[in-house]
Coordinates of C-alpha atoms (C1' of nucleotides) in Angstrom, one line a residue:
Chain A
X1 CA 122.4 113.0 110.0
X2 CA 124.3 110.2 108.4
X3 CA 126.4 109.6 105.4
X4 CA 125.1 109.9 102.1
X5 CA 126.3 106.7 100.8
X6 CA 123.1 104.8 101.2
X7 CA 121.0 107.7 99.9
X8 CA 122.8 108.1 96.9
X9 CA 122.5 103.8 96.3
X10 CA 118.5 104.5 97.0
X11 CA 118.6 107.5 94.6
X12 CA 120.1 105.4 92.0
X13 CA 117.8 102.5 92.2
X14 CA 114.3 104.3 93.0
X15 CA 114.7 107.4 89.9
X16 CA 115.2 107.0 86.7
X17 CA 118.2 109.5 86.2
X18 CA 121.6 109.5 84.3
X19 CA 124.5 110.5 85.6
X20 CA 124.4 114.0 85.7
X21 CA 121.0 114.3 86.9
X22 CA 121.7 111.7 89.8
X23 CA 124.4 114.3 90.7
X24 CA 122.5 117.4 90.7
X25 CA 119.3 115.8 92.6
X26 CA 122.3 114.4 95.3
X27 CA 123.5 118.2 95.7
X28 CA 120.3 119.5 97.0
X29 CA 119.8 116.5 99.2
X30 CA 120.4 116.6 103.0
X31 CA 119.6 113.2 105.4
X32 CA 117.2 113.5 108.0
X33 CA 116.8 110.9 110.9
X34 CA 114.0 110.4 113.0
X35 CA 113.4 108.3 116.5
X36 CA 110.1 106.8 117.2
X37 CA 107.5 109.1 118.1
X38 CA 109.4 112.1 116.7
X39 CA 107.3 114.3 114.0
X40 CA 108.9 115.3 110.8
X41 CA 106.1 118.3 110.8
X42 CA 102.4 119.1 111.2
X43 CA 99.6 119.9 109.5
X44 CA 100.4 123.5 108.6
X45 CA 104.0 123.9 108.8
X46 CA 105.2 125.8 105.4
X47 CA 105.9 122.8 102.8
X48 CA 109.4 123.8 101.9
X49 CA 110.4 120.1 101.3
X50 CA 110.1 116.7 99.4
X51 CA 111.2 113.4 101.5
X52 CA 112.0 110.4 100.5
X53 CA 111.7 107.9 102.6
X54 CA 115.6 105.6 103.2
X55 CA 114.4 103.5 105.7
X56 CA 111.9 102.8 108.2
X57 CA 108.4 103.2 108.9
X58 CA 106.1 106.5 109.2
X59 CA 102.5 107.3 109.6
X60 CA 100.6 110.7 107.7
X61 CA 98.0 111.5 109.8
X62 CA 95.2 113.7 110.4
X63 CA 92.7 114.9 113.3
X64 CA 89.8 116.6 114.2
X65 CA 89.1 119.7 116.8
X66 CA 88.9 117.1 119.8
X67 CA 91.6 114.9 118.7
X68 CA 89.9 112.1 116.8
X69 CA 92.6 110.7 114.3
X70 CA 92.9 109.2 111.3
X71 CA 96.3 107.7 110.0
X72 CA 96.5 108.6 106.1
X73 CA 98.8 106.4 105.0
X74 CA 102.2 104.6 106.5
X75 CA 105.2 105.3 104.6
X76 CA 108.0 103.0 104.5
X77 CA 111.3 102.9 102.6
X78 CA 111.5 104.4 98.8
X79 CA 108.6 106.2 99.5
X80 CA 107.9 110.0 99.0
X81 CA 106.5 112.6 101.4
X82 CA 105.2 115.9 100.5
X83 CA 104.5 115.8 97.1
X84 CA 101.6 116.8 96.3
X85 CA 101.5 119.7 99.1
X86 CA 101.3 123.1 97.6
X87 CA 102.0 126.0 100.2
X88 CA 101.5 124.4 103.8
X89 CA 101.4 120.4 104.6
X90 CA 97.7 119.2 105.3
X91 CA 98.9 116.3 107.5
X92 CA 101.1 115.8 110.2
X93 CA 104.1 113.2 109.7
X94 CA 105.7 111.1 112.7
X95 CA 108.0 108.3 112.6
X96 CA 106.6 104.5 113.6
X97 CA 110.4 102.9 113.9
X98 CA 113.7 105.0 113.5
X99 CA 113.8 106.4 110.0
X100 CA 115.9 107.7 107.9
X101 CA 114.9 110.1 105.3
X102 CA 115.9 112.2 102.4
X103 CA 115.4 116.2 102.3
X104 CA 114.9 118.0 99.1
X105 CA 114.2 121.5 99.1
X106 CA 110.9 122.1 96.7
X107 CA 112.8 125.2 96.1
X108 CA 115.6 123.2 94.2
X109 CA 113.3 120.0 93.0
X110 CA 111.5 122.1 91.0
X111 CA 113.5 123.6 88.6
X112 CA 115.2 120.0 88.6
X113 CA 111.9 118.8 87.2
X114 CA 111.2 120.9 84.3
X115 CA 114.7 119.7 83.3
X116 CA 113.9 116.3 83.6
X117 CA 111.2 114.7 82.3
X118 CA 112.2 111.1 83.4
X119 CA 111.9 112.0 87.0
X120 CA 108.8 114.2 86.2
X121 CA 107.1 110.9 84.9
X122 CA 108.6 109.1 87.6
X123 CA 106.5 111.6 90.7
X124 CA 104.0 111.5 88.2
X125 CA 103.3 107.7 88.4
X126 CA 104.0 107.8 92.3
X127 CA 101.3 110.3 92.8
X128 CA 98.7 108.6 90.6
X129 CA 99.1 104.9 92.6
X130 CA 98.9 107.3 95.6
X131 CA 95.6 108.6 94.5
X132 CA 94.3 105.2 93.4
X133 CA 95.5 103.2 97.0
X134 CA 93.4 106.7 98.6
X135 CA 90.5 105.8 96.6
X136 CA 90.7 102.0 97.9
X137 CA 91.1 103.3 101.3
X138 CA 88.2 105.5 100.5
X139 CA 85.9 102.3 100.2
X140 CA 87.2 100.5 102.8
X141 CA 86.8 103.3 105.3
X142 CA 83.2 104.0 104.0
X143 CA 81.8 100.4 103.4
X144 CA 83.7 97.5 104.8
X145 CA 83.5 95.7 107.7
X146 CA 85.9 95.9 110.7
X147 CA 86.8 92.2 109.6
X148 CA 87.2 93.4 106.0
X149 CA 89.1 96.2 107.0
X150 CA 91.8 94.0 109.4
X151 CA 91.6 91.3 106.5
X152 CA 92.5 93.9 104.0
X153 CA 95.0 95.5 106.3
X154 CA 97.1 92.3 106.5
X155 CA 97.0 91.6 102.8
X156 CA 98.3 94.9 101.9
X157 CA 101.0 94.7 104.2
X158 CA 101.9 91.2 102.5
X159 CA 101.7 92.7 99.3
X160 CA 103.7 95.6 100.6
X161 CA 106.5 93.1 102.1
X162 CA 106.4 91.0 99.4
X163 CA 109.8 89.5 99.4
X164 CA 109.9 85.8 97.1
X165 CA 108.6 84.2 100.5
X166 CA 105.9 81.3 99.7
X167 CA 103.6 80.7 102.4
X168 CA 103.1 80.9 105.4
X169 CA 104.1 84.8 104.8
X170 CA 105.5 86.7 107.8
X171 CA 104.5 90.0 107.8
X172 CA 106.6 92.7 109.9
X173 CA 104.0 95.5 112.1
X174 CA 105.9 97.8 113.1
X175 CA 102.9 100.0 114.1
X176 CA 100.7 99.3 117.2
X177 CA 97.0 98.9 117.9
X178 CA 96.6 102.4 118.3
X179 CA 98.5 103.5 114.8
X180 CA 96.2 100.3 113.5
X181 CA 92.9 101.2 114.6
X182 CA 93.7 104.6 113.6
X183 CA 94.3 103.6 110.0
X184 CA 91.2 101.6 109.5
X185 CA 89.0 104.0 110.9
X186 CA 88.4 101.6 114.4
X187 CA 89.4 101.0 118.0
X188 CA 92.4 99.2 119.5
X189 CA 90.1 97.3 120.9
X190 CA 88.4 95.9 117.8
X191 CA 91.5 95.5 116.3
X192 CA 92.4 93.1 118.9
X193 CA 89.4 91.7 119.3
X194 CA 89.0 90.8 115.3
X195 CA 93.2 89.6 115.5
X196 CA 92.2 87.0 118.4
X197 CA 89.4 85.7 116.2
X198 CA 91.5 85.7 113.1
X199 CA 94.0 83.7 115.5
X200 CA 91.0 81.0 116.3
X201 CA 89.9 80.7 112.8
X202 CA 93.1 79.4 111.9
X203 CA 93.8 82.5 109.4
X204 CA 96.8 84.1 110.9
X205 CA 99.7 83.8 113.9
X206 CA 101.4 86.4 116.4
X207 CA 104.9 84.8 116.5
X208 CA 105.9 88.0 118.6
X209 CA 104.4 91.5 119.2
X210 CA 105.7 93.1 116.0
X211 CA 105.3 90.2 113.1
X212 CA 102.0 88.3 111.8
X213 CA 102.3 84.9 109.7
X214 CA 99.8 85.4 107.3
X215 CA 98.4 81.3 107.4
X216 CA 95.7 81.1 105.0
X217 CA 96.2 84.0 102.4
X218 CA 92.7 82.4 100.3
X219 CA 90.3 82.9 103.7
X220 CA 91.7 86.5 104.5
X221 CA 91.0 87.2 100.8
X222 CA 87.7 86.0 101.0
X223 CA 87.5 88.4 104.3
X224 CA 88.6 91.4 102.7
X225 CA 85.4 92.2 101.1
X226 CA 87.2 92.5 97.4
X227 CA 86.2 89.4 95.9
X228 CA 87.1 88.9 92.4
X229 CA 85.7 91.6 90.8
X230 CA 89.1 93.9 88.9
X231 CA 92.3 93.1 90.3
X232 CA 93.1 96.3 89.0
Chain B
X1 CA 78.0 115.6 70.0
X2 CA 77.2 119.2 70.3
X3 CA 78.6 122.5 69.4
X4 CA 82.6 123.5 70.2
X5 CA 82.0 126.6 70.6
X6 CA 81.4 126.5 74.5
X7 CA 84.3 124.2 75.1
X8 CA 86.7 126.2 73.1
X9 CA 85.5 129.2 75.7
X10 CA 85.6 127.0 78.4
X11 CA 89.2 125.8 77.9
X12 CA 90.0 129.1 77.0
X13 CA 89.2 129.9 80.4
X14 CA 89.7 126.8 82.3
X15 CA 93.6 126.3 81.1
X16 CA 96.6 128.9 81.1
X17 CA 97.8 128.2 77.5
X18 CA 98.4 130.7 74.3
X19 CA 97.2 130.5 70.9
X20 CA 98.7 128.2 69.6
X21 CA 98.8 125.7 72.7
X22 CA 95.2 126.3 72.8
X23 CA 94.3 125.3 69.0
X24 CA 96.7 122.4 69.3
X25 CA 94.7 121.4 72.1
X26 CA 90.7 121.8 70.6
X27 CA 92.2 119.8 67.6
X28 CA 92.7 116.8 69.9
X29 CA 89.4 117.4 72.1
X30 CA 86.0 115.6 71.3
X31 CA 82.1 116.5 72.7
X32 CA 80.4 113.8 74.8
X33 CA 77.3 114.0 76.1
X34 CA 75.6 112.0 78.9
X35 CA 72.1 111.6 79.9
X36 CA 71.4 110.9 84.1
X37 CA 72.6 107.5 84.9
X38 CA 74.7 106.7 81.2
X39 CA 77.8 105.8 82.5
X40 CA 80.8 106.7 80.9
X41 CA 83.2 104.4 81.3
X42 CA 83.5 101.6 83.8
X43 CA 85.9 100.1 86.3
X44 CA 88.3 98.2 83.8
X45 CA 87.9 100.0 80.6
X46 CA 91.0 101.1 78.9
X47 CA 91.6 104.3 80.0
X48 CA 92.4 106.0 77.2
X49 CA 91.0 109.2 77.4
X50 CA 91.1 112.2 80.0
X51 CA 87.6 114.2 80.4
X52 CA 86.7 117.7 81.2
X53 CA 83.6 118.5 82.4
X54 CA 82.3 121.3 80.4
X55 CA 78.4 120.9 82.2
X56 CA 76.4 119.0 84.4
X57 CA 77.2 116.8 87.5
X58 CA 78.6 112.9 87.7
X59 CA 79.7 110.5 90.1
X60 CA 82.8 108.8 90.4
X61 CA 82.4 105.6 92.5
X62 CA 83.7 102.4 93.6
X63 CA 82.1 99.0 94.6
X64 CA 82.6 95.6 96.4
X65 CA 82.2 92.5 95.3
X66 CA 78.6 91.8 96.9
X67 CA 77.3 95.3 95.4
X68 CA 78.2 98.0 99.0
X69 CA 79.3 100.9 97.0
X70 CA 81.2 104.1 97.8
X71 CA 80.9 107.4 95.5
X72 CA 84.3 108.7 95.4
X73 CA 83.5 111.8 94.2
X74 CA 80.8 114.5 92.7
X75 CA 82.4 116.1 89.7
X76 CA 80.9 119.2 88.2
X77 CA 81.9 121.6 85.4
X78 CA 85.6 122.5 84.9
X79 CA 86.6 119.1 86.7
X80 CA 88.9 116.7 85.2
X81 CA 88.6 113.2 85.0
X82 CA 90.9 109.9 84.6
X83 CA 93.6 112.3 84.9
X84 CA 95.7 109.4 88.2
X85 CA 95.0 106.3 85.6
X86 CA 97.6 104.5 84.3
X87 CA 96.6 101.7 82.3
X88 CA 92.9 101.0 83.0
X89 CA 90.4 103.5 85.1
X90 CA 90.0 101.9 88.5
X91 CA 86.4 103.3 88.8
X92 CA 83.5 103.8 87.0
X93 CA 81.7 107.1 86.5
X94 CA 77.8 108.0 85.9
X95 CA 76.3 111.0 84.5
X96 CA 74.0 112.7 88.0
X97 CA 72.5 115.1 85.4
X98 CA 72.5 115.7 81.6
X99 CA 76.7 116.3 81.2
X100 CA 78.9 117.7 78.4
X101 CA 82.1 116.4 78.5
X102 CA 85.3 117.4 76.5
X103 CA 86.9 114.2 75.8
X104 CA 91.3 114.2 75.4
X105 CA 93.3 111.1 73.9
X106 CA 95.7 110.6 76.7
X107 CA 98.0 109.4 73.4
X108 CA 97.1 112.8 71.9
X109 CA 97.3 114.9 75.1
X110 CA 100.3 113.8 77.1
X111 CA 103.1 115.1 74.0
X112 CA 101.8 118.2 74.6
X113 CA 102.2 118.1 78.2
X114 CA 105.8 117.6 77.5
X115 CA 105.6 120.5 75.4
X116 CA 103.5 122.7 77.5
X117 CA 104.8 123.1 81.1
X118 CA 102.2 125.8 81.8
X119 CA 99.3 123.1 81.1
X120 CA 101.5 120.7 83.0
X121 CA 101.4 122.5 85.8
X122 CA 98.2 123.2 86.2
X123 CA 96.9 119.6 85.5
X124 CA 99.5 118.5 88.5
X125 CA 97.8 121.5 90.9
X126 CA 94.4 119.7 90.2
X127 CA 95.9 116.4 91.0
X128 CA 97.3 117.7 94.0
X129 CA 94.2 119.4 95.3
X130 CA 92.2 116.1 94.6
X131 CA 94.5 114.3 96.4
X132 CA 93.9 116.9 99.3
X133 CA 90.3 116.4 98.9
X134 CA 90.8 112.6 99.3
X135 CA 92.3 112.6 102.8
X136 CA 90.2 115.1 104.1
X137 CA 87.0 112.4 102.6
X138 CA 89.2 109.4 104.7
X139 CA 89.1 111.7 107.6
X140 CA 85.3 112.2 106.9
X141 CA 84.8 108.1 106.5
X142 CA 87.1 107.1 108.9
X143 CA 85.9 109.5 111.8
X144 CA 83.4 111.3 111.8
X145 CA 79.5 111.0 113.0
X146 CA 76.4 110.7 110.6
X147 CA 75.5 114.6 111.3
X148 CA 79.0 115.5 111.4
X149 CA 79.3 114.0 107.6
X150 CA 76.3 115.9 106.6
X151 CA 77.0 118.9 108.0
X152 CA 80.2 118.6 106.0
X153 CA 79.0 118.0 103.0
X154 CA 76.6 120.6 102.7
X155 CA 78.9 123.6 103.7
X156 CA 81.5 121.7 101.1
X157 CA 78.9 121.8 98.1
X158 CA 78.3 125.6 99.9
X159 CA 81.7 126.0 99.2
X160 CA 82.0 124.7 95.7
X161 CA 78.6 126.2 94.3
X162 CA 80.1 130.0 96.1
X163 CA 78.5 132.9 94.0
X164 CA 78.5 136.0 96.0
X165 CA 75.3 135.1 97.6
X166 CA 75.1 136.3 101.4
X167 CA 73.1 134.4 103.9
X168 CA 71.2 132.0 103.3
X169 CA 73.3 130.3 101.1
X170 CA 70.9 127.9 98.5
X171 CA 72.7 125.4 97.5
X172 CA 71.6 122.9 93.9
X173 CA 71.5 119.1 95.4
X174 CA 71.4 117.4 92.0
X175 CA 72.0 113.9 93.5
X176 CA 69.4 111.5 94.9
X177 CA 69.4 110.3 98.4
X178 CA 70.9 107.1 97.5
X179 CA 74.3 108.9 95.7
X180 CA 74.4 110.9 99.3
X181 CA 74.3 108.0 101.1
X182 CA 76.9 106.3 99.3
X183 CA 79.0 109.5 99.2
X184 CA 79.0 109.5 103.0
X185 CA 79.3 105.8 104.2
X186 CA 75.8 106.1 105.3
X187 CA 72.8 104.7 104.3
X188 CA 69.5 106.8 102.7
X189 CA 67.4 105.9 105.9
X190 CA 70.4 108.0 107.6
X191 CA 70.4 110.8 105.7
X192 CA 66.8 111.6 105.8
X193 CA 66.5 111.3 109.4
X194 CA 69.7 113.6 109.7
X195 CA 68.2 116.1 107.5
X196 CA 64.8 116.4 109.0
X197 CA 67.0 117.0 112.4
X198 CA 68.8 119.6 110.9
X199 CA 65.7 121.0 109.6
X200 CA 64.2 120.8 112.8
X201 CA 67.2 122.6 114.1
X202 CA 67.0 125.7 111.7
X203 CA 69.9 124.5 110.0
X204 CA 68.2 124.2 106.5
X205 CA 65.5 123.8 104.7
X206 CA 64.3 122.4 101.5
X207 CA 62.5 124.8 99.5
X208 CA 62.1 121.7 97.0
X209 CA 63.8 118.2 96.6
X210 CA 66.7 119.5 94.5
X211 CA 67.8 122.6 96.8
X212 CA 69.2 123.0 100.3
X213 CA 69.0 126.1 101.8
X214 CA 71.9 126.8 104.3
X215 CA 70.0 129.1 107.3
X216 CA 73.2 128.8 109.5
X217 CA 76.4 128.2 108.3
X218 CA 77.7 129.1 111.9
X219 CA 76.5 125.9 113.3
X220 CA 76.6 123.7 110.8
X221 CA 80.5 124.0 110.8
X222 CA 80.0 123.1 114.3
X223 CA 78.0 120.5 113.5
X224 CA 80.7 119.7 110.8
X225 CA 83.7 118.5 113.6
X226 CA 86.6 120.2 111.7
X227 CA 86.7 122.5 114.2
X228 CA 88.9 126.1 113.9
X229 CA 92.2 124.1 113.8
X230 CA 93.5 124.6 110.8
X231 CA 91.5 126.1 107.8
X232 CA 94.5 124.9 105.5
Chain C
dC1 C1' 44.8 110.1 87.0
dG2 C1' 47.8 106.2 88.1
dG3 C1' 51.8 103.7 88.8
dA4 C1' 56.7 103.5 89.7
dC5 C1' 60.1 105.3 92.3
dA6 C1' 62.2 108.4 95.8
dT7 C1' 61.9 109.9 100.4
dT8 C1' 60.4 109.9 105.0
dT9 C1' 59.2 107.8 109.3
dG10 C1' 59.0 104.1 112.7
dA11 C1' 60.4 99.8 115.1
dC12 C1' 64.0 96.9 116.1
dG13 C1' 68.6 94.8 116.2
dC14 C1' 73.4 94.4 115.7
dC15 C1' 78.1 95.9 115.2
dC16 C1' 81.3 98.2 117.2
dG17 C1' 82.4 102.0 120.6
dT18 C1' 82.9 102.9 125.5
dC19 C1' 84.3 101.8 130.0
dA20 C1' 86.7 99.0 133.0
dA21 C1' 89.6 95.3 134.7
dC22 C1' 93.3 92.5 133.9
dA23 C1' 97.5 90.6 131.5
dT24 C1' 101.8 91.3 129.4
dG25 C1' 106.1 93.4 128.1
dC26 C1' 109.8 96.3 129.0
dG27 C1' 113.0 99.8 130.7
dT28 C1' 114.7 101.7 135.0
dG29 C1' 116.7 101.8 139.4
dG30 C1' 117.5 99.7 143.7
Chain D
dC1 C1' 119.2 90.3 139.1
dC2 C1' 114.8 91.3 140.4
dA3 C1' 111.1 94.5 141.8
dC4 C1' 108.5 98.1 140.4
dG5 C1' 106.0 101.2 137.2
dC6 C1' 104.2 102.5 133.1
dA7 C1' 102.8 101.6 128.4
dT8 C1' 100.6 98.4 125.5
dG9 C1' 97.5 94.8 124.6
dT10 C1' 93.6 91.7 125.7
dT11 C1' 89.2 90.5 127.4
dG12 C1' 84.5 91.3 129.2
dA13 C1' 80.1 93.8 130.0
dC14 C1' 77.2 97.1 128.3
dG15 C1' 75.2 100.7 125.5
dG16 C1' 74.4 103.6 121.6
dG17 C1' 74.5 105.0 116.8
dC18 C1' 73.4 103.6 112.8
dG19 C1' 71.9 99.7 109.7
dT20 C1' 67.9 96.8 108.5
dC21 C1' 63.3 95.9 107.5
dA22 C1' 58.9 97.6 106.7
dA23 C1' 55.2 100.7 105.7
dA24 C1' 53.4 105.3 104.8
dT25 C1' 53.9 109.4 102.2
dG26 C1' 55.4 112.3 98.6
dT27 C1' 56.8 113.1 93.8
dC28 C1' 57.3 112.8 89.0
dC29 C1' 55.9 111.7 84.5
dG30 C1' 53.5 109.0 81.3

DNA sequence: CGGACATTTGACGCCCGTCAACATGCGTGG
DNA sequence: CCACGCATGTTGACGGGCGTCAAATGTCCG
């Protein structure tokens, strides 16, 4: 738990709500905070709740019978959890970094929402670019190479990060090899073995364990597999 | 072009709405009909309409620059489609068999979404589930094994196809090879030689090219990796 | 009946997974 | 402060699962 002044900032800049509705979304909202590691719930657990995400980095992930995993998706701030879960969560959330997140009971959000269709279109939108960035994901975990998929990896991140940074463009990972492989369908030690010849090739730079410099954003691009085709 | 009248039934039974909701919406809905392989829209079109599939089967797919392509999805009757775009579809999708489609203007159809939270909700639910069906697919590309993906897919089209048959389940497999392949991340040399195993297995057989017959649907969810974890 | 296409089957090779050893970083306690 | 231990990451050797290429067989429809 922490104080709600930074939630309520976040609630004001991510939703689309006057006053009154920024006040009655705050009074079902309780913080939750996380430490690395820690699991905000499994696959299973009864979805009485909505996060948002205030800060930090978390993985949605999945497994089979005898443990192989797949990370969904990493969620990081201003981004929602839970939404499109009907009576029990299918995936398992655990936090990458510390996290801070936002708690809405379903319970409450709701009714909120057939109140309020700004906010309505708002989840709306967030779960259709969800669907579309799973149907990428989709592709990449069906067709592309492990080069493609590391290529891709890093230029989502950028794009992601994106902060008014020309190049070179430092990218924070806050995940490890493990979460990495995991999330491109690989092993740690592909992933490191295709980072060490990304490094030779001149494409990108380990400054320190947790950031890449992203050197030649053109050659990854060519490596991602994309091409030209629709940047859509 | 065809007929209304089976897409005024099949809305009528598709879509929780009253009288009135339900004329309001047939006045806005169009026939379309698609012979095997007519594409109906691609990657990039506008994407101003919303589909229900009244009959038939398509494909919803995805491809790289240098032609690898990925089938997203199968879609069959009482599916939706281009329900996630926004502004332009971000795949294309091709008629398997001869389809009849019910064709919405989203410009037409989303004032009465506003008006109809009953319709609302139960285009969301869809969205929800097909998110659902997304990560459980990334799971499936990211993770599993040639047989493993098979095996799924045949108890999932088991699944979808249900009508109280008991043992042995004979399931319609109105795709090719080729749209298998590229459903699975494998390739059409894989999924012959995987079903002439299971064949050999007593798993199935194939009473002709366009029917699976499901002798064992015991072993092929072993064969399927999901295990008994969780049947959420 | 014949030709085009889909499917199956076989031989072979490569990408990436597996197994193992080693390096590096980091927190803890002496 | 440094030694130690454990987790994480890197690198190497090797093998297997699945892709690639090719040819045979089956199937559909004109």
């Amino acid at each position: 738990m922490q104080s709600d002044a930074g939630i309520e900032a976040l609630l004001a800049r991510q939703l689309p709500l006057d006053g009154e509705e920024l006040s009655r979304l705050q009074a079902i909202a309780t913080a939750v905070a996380l430490v690395p590691q820690q699991s905000l719930f499994v696959s299973g657990d009864l979805a009485r709740h909505v996060y948002l995400v205030v800060d930090g980095t978390l993985r949605v992930q999945k497994s089979l019978a005898d443990g192989r995993r797949l990370v969904i998706a990493f969620v990081f701030g201003s981004d929602f959890l839970g939404l499109a879960q009907e009576d029990r969560y299918t995936y398992g959330v655990e936090a990458v970094t510390p996290a801070q997140l936002c708690r809405f009971r379903r319970q409450h959000l709701e009714p909120l929402l057939d109140a309020c269709p700004r906010l309505r279109n708002r989840l709306r939108r967030t779960a259709s670019s969800e669907l579309q960035r799973a149907q990428d994901r989709m592709l990449l975990l069906g067709r592309k190479t492990a080069d493609e998929r590391l290529a891709s990896f890093l230029l989502q991140l950028a794009e992601r990060h994106e902060r008014a940074e020309g190049p070179p463009h430092v990218v924070p990972l806050p995940m490890n090899r493990r979460d990495i492989a995991d999330y491109l369908g690989l092993t740690t030690e592909t992933v490191s073995r295709t980072f060490t010849q990304f490094r030779a090739d001149g494409l990108i730079d380990f400054p320190d364990a947790h950031r890449a410099v992203l050197l030649n954003l053109e050659l990854l691009r060519e490596r991602s597999g994309d091409g030209l085709d629709l940047p859509a």
